[in-house]
């Protein structure tokens, strides 16, 4: 059949439903295609050719529920079915909040090159910061002058403050600060890690730093995988805590690069790469995300709609979102915003053509 990345299964946990797409090359097979769906596997046969794959543990289908079989040019065969039971749900806690604990030693690494940024840092307090506009909201809560008007939330030497897309540390005697401006850069690869907020406070972006226990060893993560995972977790955290589902992705220069709309957060993606050596058919994540444990792998994902805003694209919509109180801004280094836009585009093109757009928005599955 010549099927690279030969099936995609998109599961919704809440509705216990799934969309199965059997993908094949542009040239249709000369023999009839026989698709067999069992509770724990999918098999496709055509003539003497055959492809079969077992589903990951915890994913069990209800074959009798198959319906809506159709062939879409450029996509392959589509059919819908239900699950016997919902797969186990992921831990939706923000990775940084889960991993950072008081009274433990940590090493901070540059995510891009692995260079050590901070060594053997121990925190007495790891605290979440209020929302970015907390001081403005206080004026609405108080019937008297704002008692915090002159207060600033700066961490002491043994503090770590966690924001939406960053964390704040006391700078101490760290030497990563650029003397020319407030940019904090990696000494080895010159990547922007964060910025100085005051003489004793540094802000590091969560997309630029890996934090690991001091007793462990550095475990590199592919850049694209790390960026999309951290952004997905930011979306999950904010949508859960604030019921916010629309976001502007801004660079450190203040420009809006992307508009993002969180569609759902209960998606599980299952993809089989098949046995074919051909890779002319779309796969979900490209080489950086090829499964390492076998021909079938599953990923937790959030589904987002997005619009690029570079080169004045979608300017009117971006202006409207920026002035909308229901839209939450996410700030990252400008270079990371461009990386994220590239990741979004590659993910969209990896989907079957019929699943790439919704109204005027592009669709993307962001794994974490």
PDB file of N, CA, C and O in Angstrom, residues 14 27 37 59 297 300 355 362:
ATOM      1  N   UNK A  14     -13.400  12.971  26.779  1.00  0.00           N
ATOM      2  CA  UNK A  14     -14.664  13.341  27.415  1.00  0.00           C
ATOM      3  C   UNK A  14     -15.860  12.688  26.724  1.00  0.00           C
ATOM      4  O   UNK A  14     -16.815  12.278  27.380  1.00  0.00           O
ATOM      5  N   UNK A  27      -1.650   7.786  -5.183  1.00  0.00           N
ATOM      6  CA  UNK A  27      -2.127   6.785  -6.121  1.00  0.00           C
ATOM      7  C   UNK A  27      -2.858   5.697  -5.347  1.00  0.00           C
ATOM      8  O   UNK A  27      -2.286   5.059  -4.461  1.00  0.00           O
ATOM      9  N   UNK A  37     -11.013  -3.459  12.079  1.00  0.00           N
ATOM     10  CA  UNK A  37     -10.818  -2.755  13.351  1.00  0.00           C
ATOM     11  C   UNK A  37     -11.221  -3.695  14.478  1.00  0.00           C
ATOM     12  O   UNK A  37     -12.383  -4.117  14.562  1.00  0.00           O
ATOM     13  N   UNK A  59      -5.885   1.998  25.329  1.00  0.00           N
ATOM     14  CA  UNK A  59      -6.740   2.416  24.218  1.00  0.00           C
ATOM     15  C   UNK A  59      -7.455   1.184  23.676  1.00  0.00           C
ATOM     16  O   UNK A  59      -6.840   0.297  23.087  1.00  0.00           O
ATOM     17  N   UNK A 297       2.631   5.006  18.743  1.00  0.00           N
ATOM     18  CA  UNK A 297       2.867   5.798  19.947  1.00  0.00           C
ATOM     19  C   UNK A 297       1.664   6.689  20.191  1.00  0.00           C
ATOM     20  O   UNK A 297       0.896   6.997  19.274  1.00  0.00           O
ATOM     21  N   UNK A 300      -0.535  12.863  24.584  1.00  0.00           N
ATOM     22  CA  UNK A 300      -1.555  13.787  25.068  1.00  0.00           C
ATOM     23  C   UNK A 300      -1.406  15.090  24.298  1.00  0.00           C
ATOM     24  O   UNK A 300      -0.287  15.540  24.018  1.00  0.00           O
ATOM     25  N   UNK A 355      -8.511  18.254   7.798  1.00  0.00           N
ATOM     26  CA  UNK A 355      -8.498  18.599   9.220  1.00  0.00           C
ATOM     27  C   UNK A 355      -7.634  19.812   9.529  1.00  0.00           C
ATOM     28  O   UNK A 355      -7.418  20.139  10.695  1.00  0.00           O
ATOM     29  N   UNK A 362      -6.319  28.156  11.263  1.00  0.00           N
ATOM     30  CA  UNK A 362      -5.606  26.921  11.041  1.00  0.00           C
ATOM     31  C   UNK A 362      -5.657  26.070  12.318  1.00  0.00           C
ATOM     32  O   UNK A 362      -5.744  26.603  13.415  1.00  0.00           O
TER      33      UNK A 362
END
